[in-house]
């Protein structure tokens, strides 16, 4: 007879759920800091100096300008890849925290796009940064990469079986 109480599946998952929730919470706080609170060298200077509000609602305009007119390759990499990488954790962690999403690529990507639109709107209304549709596009791509990665990991986990040999009680 086994003297240790057996844990059901939900009890085994609770520590991991807590870790995922804390990671997601830390990520969201960092996202808010980076996008709304920290000073950015790309902040809008406006037509009359600091404080002007700028926006871009033409898709791919700033991506094109950054790629063509940057003096070095470093700026486009930092700006473009930075916007993609910034949202990969969102796509990766959100389905682990909100189980109702069931790793739906469409729902998680849509949620990432909505959060990005919210951030860009807040940047326009409350900060002196450029609100940019291209950032929304790049952030959405990052979310898509993140959710696709976690969905692939879950797929592999289900397909790869690790056998554990238990000792039989004597």
Short mmCIF file of C-alpha atoms in Angstrom, two decimals:
data_model
loop_
_atom_site.label_atom_id
_atom_site.label_comp_id
_atom_site.label_asym_id
_atom_site.label_seq_id
_atom_site.Cartn_x
_atom_site.Cartn_y
_atom_site.Cartn_z
CA UNK A 1 0.00 0.00 0.00
CA UNK A 2 1.30 3.43 -0.90
CA UNK A 3 1.56 5.73 2.11
CA UNK A 4 1.89 8.92 0.07
CA UNK A 5 -1.30 10.53 -1.18
CA UNK A 6 -1.41 10.69 -4.95
CA UNK A 7 -1.71 14.10 -6.54
CA UNK A 8 -4.27 14.58 -9.22
CA UNK A 9 -3.29 16.25 -12.48
CA UNK A 10 -4.60 19.70 -11.46
CA UNK A 11 -2.56 19.70 -8.24
CA UNK A 12 0.59 18.87 -10.21
CA UNK A 13 -0.06 21.76 -12.63
CA UNK A 14 -0.69 24.44 -9.97
CA UNK A 15 2.99 25.34 -9.43
CA UNK A 16 3.55 25.65 -13.19
CA UNK A 17 0.39 27.73 -13.62
CA UNK A 18 1.65 30.08 -10.90
CA UNK A 19 5.06 30.34 -12.57
CA UNK A 20 3.47 31.08 -15.96
CA UNK A 21 1.17 33.68 -14.40
CA UNK A 22 4.07 35.41 -12.63
CA UNK A 23 6.17 35.38 -15.81
CA UNK A 24 3.27 36.87 -17.76
CA UNK A 25 2.68 39.51 -15.08
CA UNK A 26 6.37 40.45 -15.10
CA UNK A 27 6.31 40.59 -18.91
CA UNK A 28 3.23 42.86 -18.97
CA UNK A 29 4.81 45.23 -16.44
CA UNK A 30 8.02 45.33 -18.50
CA UNK A 31 5.97 45.90 -21.68
CA UNK A 32 4.16 48.85 -20.09
CA UNK A 33 7.45 50.30 -18.89
CA UNK A 34 9.22 49.92 -22.24
CA UNK A 35 6.35 51.19 -24.39
CA UNK A 36 4.85 53.92 -22.22
CA UNK A 37 7.22 55.02 -19.47
CA UNK A 38 10.83 54.69 -20.61
CA UNK A 39 12.26 57.44 -22.80
CA UNK A 40 12.78 56.38 -26.38
CA UNK A 41 15.30 57.90 -28.78
CA UNK A 42 12.63 57.61 -31.48
CA UNK A 43 10.26 59.88 -29.57
CA UNK A 44 8.37 62.45 -31.55
CA UNK A 45 9.90 65.88 -31.72
CA UNK A 46 6.96 67.26 -33.68
CA UNK A 47 7.09 70.15 -36.13
CA UNK A 48 8.02 72.76 -33.47
CA UNK A 49 10.35 70.76 -31.25
CA UNK A 50 9.68 68.40 -28.36
CA UNK A 51 6.10 67.73 -27.54
CA UNK A 52 4.47 67.32 -30.92
CA UNK A 53 2.11 64.43 -31.52
CA UNK A 54 2.96 62.25 -34.49
CA UNK A 55 1.29 59.23 -35.99
CA UNK A 56 1.53 57.03 -39.03
CA UNK A 57 -1.56 55.25 -40.33
CA UNK A 58 -0.09 54.24 -43.69
CA UNK A 59 0.96 50.58 -43.49
CA UNK A 60 4.63 49.86 -44.19
CA UNK A 61 5.56 53.55 -44.61
CA UNK A 62 7.91 53.72 -41.61
CA UNK A 63 9.26 50.22 -42.28
CA UNK A 64 10.22 51.35 -45.78
CA UNK A 65 11.72 54.61 -44.55
CA UNK A 66 13.72 52.93 -41.80
CA UNK A 67 15.04 50.33 -44.24
CA UNK A 68 15.93 52.79 -47.00
CA UNK A 69 17.08 55.92 -45.17
CA UNK A 70 18.92 54.55 -42.13
CA UNK A 71 22.64 55.31 -42.32
CA UNK A 72 23.58 51.89 -40.91
CA UNK A 73 22.00 48.46 -40.76
CA UNK A 74 21.94 48.57 -36.94
CA UNK A 75 18.99 50.98 -36.61
CA UNK A 76 16.60 48.97 -38.83
CA UNK A 77 17.53 45.78 -37.00
CA UNK A 78 17.00 47.34 -33.58
CA UNK A 79 13.73 49.02 -34.49
CA UNK A 80 12.10 46.42 -36.72
CA UNK A 81 13.23 43.26 -34.97
CA UNK A 82 12.77 44.94 -31.60
CA UNK A 83 9.06 45.44 -32.30
CA UNK A 84 8.69 41.80 -33.35
CA UNK A 85 10.71 40.38 -30.43
CA UNK A 86 8.84 42.60 -27.95
CA UNK A 87 5.61 40.65 -28.50
CA UNK A 88 6.92 37.08 -28.86
CA UNK A 89 6.56 36.51 -25.08
CA UNK A 90 2.96 37.74 -25.28
CA UNK A 91 2.07 35.09 -27.84
CA UNK A 92 4.05 32.45 -25.97
CA UNK A 93 2.77 33.12 -22.44
CA UNK A 94 -0.85 34.23 -22.98
CA UNK A 95 -2.18 30.77 -23.91
CA UNK A 96 -0.34 29.29 -20.91
CA UNK A 97 -2.08 31.75 -18.59
CA UNK A 98 -5.52 31.96 -20.23
CA UNK A 99 -6.38 28.32 -20.85
CA UNK A 100 -9.69 29.18 -22.57
CA UNK A 101 -7.70 30.31 -25.60
CA UNK A 102 -6.67 26.66 -26.10
CA UNK A 103 -3.56 27.67 -28.03
CA UNK A 104 -5.70 29.20 -30.80
CA UNK A 105 -3.30 30.96 -33.15
CA UNK A 106 -6.03 33.29 -34.43
CA UNK A 107 -7.39 34.28 -30.99
CA UNK A 108 -3.97 34.84 -29.42
CA UNK A 109 -2.69 36.77 -32.46
CA UNK A 110 -5.85 38.91 -32.39
CA UNK A 111 -5.34 39.58 -28.67
CA UNK A 112 -1.75 40.65 -29.37
CA UNK A 113 -2.93 42.99 -32.11
CA UNK A 114 -5.53 44.52 -29.77
CA UNK A 115 -2.94 45.06 -27.02
CA UNK A 116 -0.60 46.65 -29.56
CA UNK A 117 -3.38 48.99 -30.76
CA UNK A 118 -4.09 49.90 -27.13
CA UNK A 119 -0.40 50.69 -26.56
CA UNK A 120 -0.14 52.76 -29.75
CA UNK A 121 -3.29 54.68 -28.78
CA UNK A 122 -1.89 55.33 -25.31
CA UNK A 123 1.41 56.48 -26.84
CA UNK A 124 -0.45 58.98 -28.99
CA UNK A 125 -2.70 60.25 -26.20
CA UNK A 126 -0.36 60.24 -23.20
CA UNK A 127 3.26 60.26 -24.36
CA UNK A 128 5.33 62.07 -26.95
CA UNK A 129 6.11 59.04 -29.05
CA UNK A 130 5.11 58.25 -32.59
CA UNK A 131 1.95 56.17 -32.80
CA UNK A 132 2.53 53.86 -35.73
CA UNK A 133 0.48 51.25 -37.60
CA UNK A 134 3.75 49.56 -38.56
CA UNK A 135 4.43 48.90 -34.88
CA UNK A 136 1.03 47.19 -34.67
CA UNK A 137 1.91 45.05 -37.70
CA UNK A 138 5.33 44.09 -36.30
CA UNK A 139 3.95 43.44 -32.80
CA UNK A 140 1.25 41.22 -34.30
CA UNK A 141 3.90 39.26 -36.19
CA UNK A 142 5.77 38.81 -32.90
CA UNK A 143 2.62 37.53 -31.20
CA UNK A 144 2.05 35.11 -34.08
CA UNK A 145 5.62 33.79 -33.76
CA UNK A 146 5.19 33.33 -30.00
CA UNK A 147 1.88 31.45 -30.19
CA UNK A 148 3.13 29.33 -33.08
CA UNK A 149 6.22 28.40 -31.05
CA UNK A 150 4.23 27.35 -27.96
CA UNK A 151 1.73 25.46 -30.10
CA UNK A 152 4.64 23.59 -31.75
CA UNK A 153 6.17 22.81 -28.34
CA UNK A 154 2.83 21.47 -27.06
CA UNK A 155 2.48 19.40 -30.24
CA UNK A 156 5.96 17.91 -29.75
CA UNK A 157 5.26 17.24 -26.07
CA UNK A 158 2.17 15.24 -27.00
CA UNK A 159 3.99 13.28 -29.71
CA UNK A 160 7.13 12.46 -27.75
CA UNK A 161 6.49 9.96 -25.01
CA UNK A 162 8.97 9.44 -22.24
CA UNK A 163 8.58 6.19 -20.43
CA UNK A 164 9.27 6.09 -16.73
CA UNK A 165 9.79 2.69 -15.18
CA UNK A 166 8.25 2.46 -11.74
CA UNK A 167 9.40 -0.06 -9.22
CA UNK A 168 6.79 -2.55 -8.30
CA UNK A 169 6.13 -2.79 -4.56
CA UNK A 170 7.27 -6.10 -3.16
#
